[in-house]
XYZ file of C-alpha atoms in Angstrom:
409
model
C -56.355 16.729 -11.093
C -53.742 15.592 -13.589
C -52.273 19.075 -13.722
C -52.158 19.324 -9.935
C -50.503 15.933 -9.707
C -47.829 17.011 -12.186
C -47.315 20.228 -10.252
C -46.897 18.292 -7.012
C -44.407 15.927 -8.645
C -42.531 18.911 -10.035
C -42.580 20.570 -6.632
C -41.338 17.363 -5.013
C -38.518 17.096 -7.535
C -37.528 20.690 -6.831
C -37.525 20.034 -3.086
C -35.362 16.939 -3.540
C -33.021 18.815 -5.845
C -32.782 21.692 -3.384
C -32.035 19.253 -0.552
C -29.334 17.604 -2.648
C -27.744 20.954 -3.438
C -27.793 21.913 0.254
C -26.182 18.579 1.164
C -23.453 19.074 -1.418
C -22.815 22.626 -0.240
C -22.550 21.414 3.355
C -20.180 18.680 2.254
C -17.988 21.261 0.564
C -18.136 23.795 3.390
C -17.777 21.317 6.242
C -16.298 18.142 4.834
C -13.549 19.839 2.870
C -12.152 21.525 5.946
C -10.657 19.092 8.406
C -10.077 19.768 12.084
C -7.035 21.774 13.070
C -4.185 19.680 14.443
C -2.981 20.746 17.854
C 0.776 21.293 18.046
C 1.798 20.015 14.586
C 5.436 19.693 13.566
C 6.615 23.107 12.255
C 7.405 23.398 8.546
C 11.049 24.139 9.301
C 11.342 20.719 10.951
C 8.890 18.735 8.833
C 10.869 19.349 5.637
C 14.170 18.192 7.133
C 15.487 14.644 7.216
C 15.059 13.087 10.654
C 17.293 10.478 12.230
C 16.465 8.197 15.120
C 17.472 9.704 18.430
C 18.948 6.389 19.546
C 21.551 4.508 17.457
C 19.901 2.465 14.702
C 20.747 0.473 11.590
C 22.637 1.833 8.584
C 19.480 2.212 6.510
C 19.664 2.411 2.727
C 17.081 3.927 0.383
C 16.801 2.042 -2.925
C 16.154 5.215 -4.948
C 19.135 7.025 -3.451
C 21.404 4.021 -3.970
C 20.235 3.704 -7.579
C 20.970 7.354 -8.324
C 24.382 7.073 -6.678
C 25.254 3.993 -8.720
C 24.022 5.550 -11.956
C 26.005 8.705 -11.246
C 29.104 6.606 -10.730
C 28.482 4.775 -14.003
C 28.032 8.042 -15.889
C 31.337 9.363 -14.572
C 33.135 6.488 -16.235
C 34.649 3.140 -15.309
C 36.105 2.712 -11.860
C 37.997 -0.170 -10.304
C 35.748 -3.118 -9.564
C 34.778 -3.385 -5.904
C 36.477 -6.137 -3.959
C 34.500 -9.382 -3.815
C 32.278 -9.755 -0.784
C 31.465 -12.867 1.147
C 28.102 -11.437 2.196
C 25.218 -13.750 1.412
C 22.767 -12.518 -1.279
C 19.463 -11.303 0.128
C 15.871 -12.179 -0.654
C 13.709 -9.068 -0.612
C 9.910 -9.032 -0.788
C 7.969 -5.908 -1.787
C 4.168 -6.035 -1.548
C 1.941 -3.380 -3.084
C -1.435 -2.254 -1.819
C -4.752 -3.007 -3.458
C -7.578 -3.473 -0.963
C -9.482 -6.670 -1.722
C -6.749 -7.752 -4.171
C -4.646 -8.767 -1.173
C -6.416 -12.127 -1.566
C -4.358 -12.583 -4.739
C -1.030 -11.881 -3.025
C -2.033 -14.182 -0.165
C -2.623 -16.941 -2.699
C 0.702 -16.250 -4.419
C 2.565 -16.542 -1.113
C 0.804 -19.768 -0.122
C 1.404 -21.248 -3.573
C 5.039 -20.218 -3.381
C 5.317 -22.072 -0.074
C 3.714 -25.171 -1.607
C 6.306 -25.148 -4.410
C 9.091 -25.584 -1.878
C 11.060 -22.666 -3.341
C 9.917 -19.813 -1.108
C 12.858 -18.328 0.793
C 12.994 -16.641 4.163
C 12.836 -12.939 3.427
C 15.759 -10.870 4.633
C 13.729 -7.732 3.951
C 9.983 -7.294 3.476
C 8.187 -4.039 2.694
C 4.498 -3.222 2.410
C 2.271 -0.357 1.309
C -1.430 -0.032 2.163
C -3.024 -3.510 2.293
C 0.432 -4.805 1.418
C 1.540 -3.858 4.943
C -0.302 -6.668 6.786
C 0.506 -9.057 3.915
C 4.226 -8.266 4.118
C 3.975 -8.532 7.904
C 2.745 -12.142 7.816
C 4.968 -13.082 4.873
C 7.988 -11.795 6.777
C 7.156 -14.023 9.747
C 7.258 -17.105 7.539
C 5.090 -19.898 6.124
C 3.733 -20.849 9.536
C 1.478 -17.802 9.166
C 0.160 -18.896 5.745
C -3.062 -20.376 7.108
C -3.801 -17.195 9.034
C -2.954 -15.131 5.955
C -5.360 -17.135 3.793
C -8.173 -17.105 6.359
C -7.848 -13.376 6.854
C -8.080 -12.321 3.228
C -10.458 -15.012 1.977
C -13.178 -14.206 4.491
C -12.956 -10.427 4.619
C -15.980 -8.211 4.247
C -15.740 -4.453 4.149
C -17.544 -4.281 7.498
C -14.629 -6.235 9.004
C -12.408 -3.263 8.197
C -14.502 -0.091 8.005
C -18.004 1.061 8.947
C -19.883 3.923 7.347
C -20.468 7.093 9.382
C -21.013 9.740 6.671
C -22.818 12.321 8.816
C -20.173 12.367 11.524
C -17.484 12.279 8.871
C -18.861 15.349 7.109
C -19.324 17.228 10.363
C -15.824 16.483 11.652
C -14.017 16.400 8.312
C -12.155 13.283 9.439
C -13.494 10.545 7.176
C -16.699 9.010 5.877
C -15.987 5.696 7.625
C -14.468 4.520 10.881
C -11.539 2.098 10.922
C -12.394 0.808 14.380
C -13.156 -2.745 13.109
C -9.731 -2.932 11.442
C -8.084 -1.621 14.589
C -9.764 -4.371 16.619
C -8.751 -6.983 14.040
C -5.117 -5.885 14.188
C -5.190 -5.866 17.973
C -6.497 -9.438 17.931
C -3.724 -10.702 15.641
C -0.857 -8.750 17.201
C -0.361 -10.926 20.278
C 2.711 -11.732 22.369
C 3.662 -14.700 20.166
C 3.716 -12.481 17.072
C 5.802 -9.876 18.888
C 8.260 -12.595 19.920
C 8.529 -13.829 16.318
C 9.117 -10.253 15.156
C 11.931 -9.790 17.653
C 13.497 -13.124 16.732
C 13.515 -12.231 13.032
C 14.887 -8.754 13.721
C 17.660 -10.138 15.899
C 18.653 -12.391 12.987
C 19.333 -9.243 10.966
C 16.106 -9.393 8.973
C 13.996 -6.271 8.483
C 10.298 -5.452 8.019
C 9.374 -1.977 6.771
C 5.918 -0.419 6.430
C 5.165 2.865 4.650
C 2.717 5.574 5.685
C 2.008 9.066 4.422
C 2.554 12.013 6.754
C -0.724 13.825 6.128
C 0.553 17.275 7.082
C 3.942 17.236 5.342
C 2.774 15.041 2.415
C 5.946 12.989 2.750
C 6.671 9.302 3.031
C 7.386 7.803 6.443
C 8.977 4.364 6.783
C 8.548 2.336 9.973
C 11.069 -0.322 11.035
C 8.554 -2.690 12.616
C 11.099 -5.149 14.014
C 13.167 -2.395 15.604
C 10.050 -1.104 17.353
C 9.155 -4.619 18.523
C 12.645 -5.079 20.001
C 12.912 -1.575 21.450
C 11.736 -2.527 24.920
C 9.194 0.285 24.823
C 6.055 -0.480 26.828
C 3.988 0.934 23.955
C 5.799 -1.021 21.209
C 2.756 -3.124 20.353
C 0.565 -0.016 20.203
C 2.974 1.780 17.852
C 3.130 -1.225 15.520
C -0.647 -1.575 15.480
C -1.063 2.127 14.767
C 1.576 2.067 12.011
C -0.173 -0.788 10.194
C -3.562 0.823 10.786
C -2.255 4.079 9.321
C -0.824 2.207 6.334
C -4.347 0.940 5.571
C -6.194 4.206 6.319
C -7.399 5.525 2.963
C -7.290 9.352 2.999
C -10.742 10.910 3.119
C -12.445 7.566 3.584
C -11.221 6.883 7.127
C -9.541 9.187 9.650
C -5.746 9.410 9.736
C -3.933 7.933 12.725
C -2.409 10.253 15.312
C 1.128 9.872 16.645
C 2.852 11.860 19.368
C 6.478 12.369 18.335
C 9.425 14.108 19.936
C 11.823 16.090 17.749
C 14.885 17.712 19.293
C 13.310 17.243 22.708
C 10.002 18.915 21.795
C 6.722 16.975 21.545
C 4.544 17.312 18.457
C 1.540 15.590 16.925
C 1.529 13.891 13.520
C -1.209 12.377 11.358
C -0.463 9.366 9.152
C -2.471 7.563 6.472
C -2.204 5.207 3.495
C 0.917 5.985 1.433
C -0.406 4.592 -1.852
C -0.599 8.085 -3.335
C 3.148 8.533 -2.732
C 4.467 5.097 -3.623
C 2.956 1.779 -4.625
C 6.067 -0.257 -3.881
C 9.249 0.743 -2.067
C 12.501 -0.761 -0.883
C 14.514 0.018 2.217
C 17.310 -2.049 3.674
C 19.494 -1.945 6.760
C 22.648 -2.609 4.748
C 23.898 -2.635 1.183
C 22.537 -5.259 -1.210
C 25.069 -7.932 -2.216
C 25.285 -8.965 -5.862
C 23.096 -11.941 -6.697
C 20.257 -10.830 -4.430
C 16.605 -11.236 -5.421
C 13.910 -8.561 -5.367
C 10.487 -10.199 -5.450
C 7.434 -7.990 -6.056
C 3.864 -9.096 -5.376
C 1.262 -6.795 -6.883
C -2.090 -6.721 -5.105
C -3.909 -6.176 -8.367
C -3.325 -5.713 -12.068
C -0.669 -3.603 -13.738
C -3.294 -1.757 -15.810
C -6.884 -0.751 -14.992
C -9.836 -2.544 -16.540
C -10.941 -1.285 -19.920
C -14.067 0.891 -19.746
C -17.119 -0.589 -21.435
C -18.898 2.745 -21.830
C -18.371 6.460 -21.493
C -18.294 7.215 -17.767
C -20.188 9.944 -15.947
C -18.511 12.936 -14.337
C -17.951 11.449 -10.874
C -16.835 8.083 -12.241
C -14.465 9.852 -14.624
C -12.799 11.692 -11.745
C -12.468 8.497 -9.689
C -11.086 6.631 -12.694
C -8.518 9.371 -13.310
C -7.160 8.948 -9.776
C -7.172 5.159 -10.067
C -5.391 5.278 -13.426
C -2.727 7.526 -11.919
C -2.076 4.977 -9.169
C -1.670 2.209 -11.748
C 0.835 4.400 -13.597
C 2.650 5.079 -10.316
C 2.956 1.337 -9.737
C 4.469 0.797 -13.180
C 6.914 3.666 -12.613
C 7.907 2.142 -9.273
C 8.589 -1.132 -11.083
C 10.997 0.593 -13.458
C 12.789 2.172 -10.491
C 13.116 -1.183 -8.753
C 14.353 -2.787 -11.946
C 16.980 -0.051 -12.287
C 17.983 -0.698 -8.685
C 18.380 -4.390 -9.481
C 20.569 -3.460 -12.430
C 22.851 -1.259 -10.368
C 23.177 -3.858 -7.601
C 23.429 -6.891 -9.924
C 20.275 -8.338 -8.383
C 17.442 -10.305 -9.980
C 13.965 -8.835 -10.452
C 10.714 -10.808 -10.317
C 7.078 -9.669 -10.448
C 3.790 -11.498 -9.989
C 0.657 -9.461 -10.708
C -2.999 -10.331 -11.149
C -3.460 -11.069 -14.872
C -5.098 -8.244 -16.794
C -7.676 -10.677 -18.187
C -9.000 -11.567 -14.730
C -12.717 -10.805 -14.668
C -13.895 -9.097 -11.506
C -15.329 -5.942 -10.060
C -13.227 -2.857 -10.559
C -13.497 -1.349 -7.087
C -10.800 -2.486 -4.681
C -13.185 -1.807 -1.790
C -15.983 -4.168 -2.888
C -15.248 -7.393 -1.008
C -16.906 -10.501 -2.420
C -15.910 -13.886 -0.895
C -16.459 -15.679 -4.213
C -14.241 -13.196 -6.045
C -11.634 -13.348 -3.268
C -11.549 -17.130 -3.625
C -10.988 -16.867 -7.378
C -8.203 -14.316 -6.918
C -6.592 -16.469 -4.246
C -6.606 -19.518 -6.530
C -5.102 -17.551 -9.426
C -2.384 -16.268 -7.102
C -1.789 -19.755 -5.702
C -1.326 -21.196 -9.188
C 1.073 -18.426 -10.215
C 3.051 -18.679 -6.986
C 3.323 -22.463 -7.095
C 4.362 -22.500 -10.762
C 6.886 -19.675 -10.407
C 5.164 -17.370 -12.910
C 7.517 -14.454 -12.353
C 7.848 -11.663 -14.886
C 11.501 -10.694 -15.151
C 10.812 -7.290 -16.721
C 8.677 -4.370 -15.493
C 5.305 -3.847 -17.207
C 5.370 -2.215 -20.656
C 9.124 -2.643 -21.114
C 9.339 -5.815 -23.216
C 10.026 -5.202 -26.933
C 6.781 -4.572 -28.793
C 4.681 -4.166 -25.644
C 4.099 -0.428 -26.141
C 2.621 1.225 -29.218
C 4.926 3.609 -31.109
C 3.961 7.269 -31.601
C 0.989 7.684 -33.929
C 1.685 9.047 -37.384
C -1.931 9.058 -38.535
C -5.270 7.345 -37.913
C -4.733 3.993 -39.621
C -3.043 1.200 -37.658
C -2.249 -2.498 -37.736
C -1.623 -5.045 -34.988
C 0.944 -6.858 -37.094
C -1.215 -9.947 -37.609
């Protein structure tokens, strides 16, 4: 009887293993091949720079302006530009970070409480930083809504699991329908009116998405859309923010019908965090004396591993670590931009010693409250770093010349 029992257990294990292998094979064969997009933008058009069909602002890309300024500096001294009477700008850049948006919400509310928070002439957001930048751009009167939103979030308020359908369709393991409904609830006529009012004052709100088919960054001028008079303006804004928060592979990308040179095409857009963690666009040049404020929805470095990870965890960690490195590289670019435009740089990030769960998709109200309070304290006390991460003297280890080291104590 004992032998038969062992044989049955062995048989059961083999059946379970076989079922697991079949499931993995199906996931690879079905889930790795997404549905074909009907009428996508041709490669010849997708790789070109597009301009708005109707007249729009004189947009400036921070990276391009930085390179231009550095090129000018390398060519040698030139006559100083004439002084300008243009008022310095206050620019807010908010990174993505899932649940860590509770920290940036706290930083903004604390900043308001300090009495030093300015009106933002430009605000930009990536991923979960898109809705944060949205409410920050509209001003402190949205602070209570900002705090309520991010302090009480559960994952089910944003996404719901549907793994079977996701594998069969290749669209995503979860649905973003709850997030879509949440955005629709918040994006009412009063918000649209506030957006238009801010835009008409010359202020700008930009949100980034990733064009899934061309693998290129797309920037949306939210205020311009709100003021466009289009009957579908609210829908486009909702879809742009939804796309900004749509994690590739986890939830389906968002479809847009676009017209290029008079021909209609279909695009798919998703979270742009794999392309940029923080970005800067403006509708004019940046006057000297401007401020670039960066709020990081998370830490500047990943948590230290307590043990050797398994294969799957190692792969996930490698991707996560790359995104942290991308954020730090973006900080150096922004700092260089500040140098070339004679602007001031400031960064608030969740302290690396904050103890919490590693996953940005595990929402815990108690943890959100702690992150919010840390952000509030840093925002109210003005705890701005004036240098990008890992750039202060002595903050990075020199090249190793052996296996014996000292910390200088």
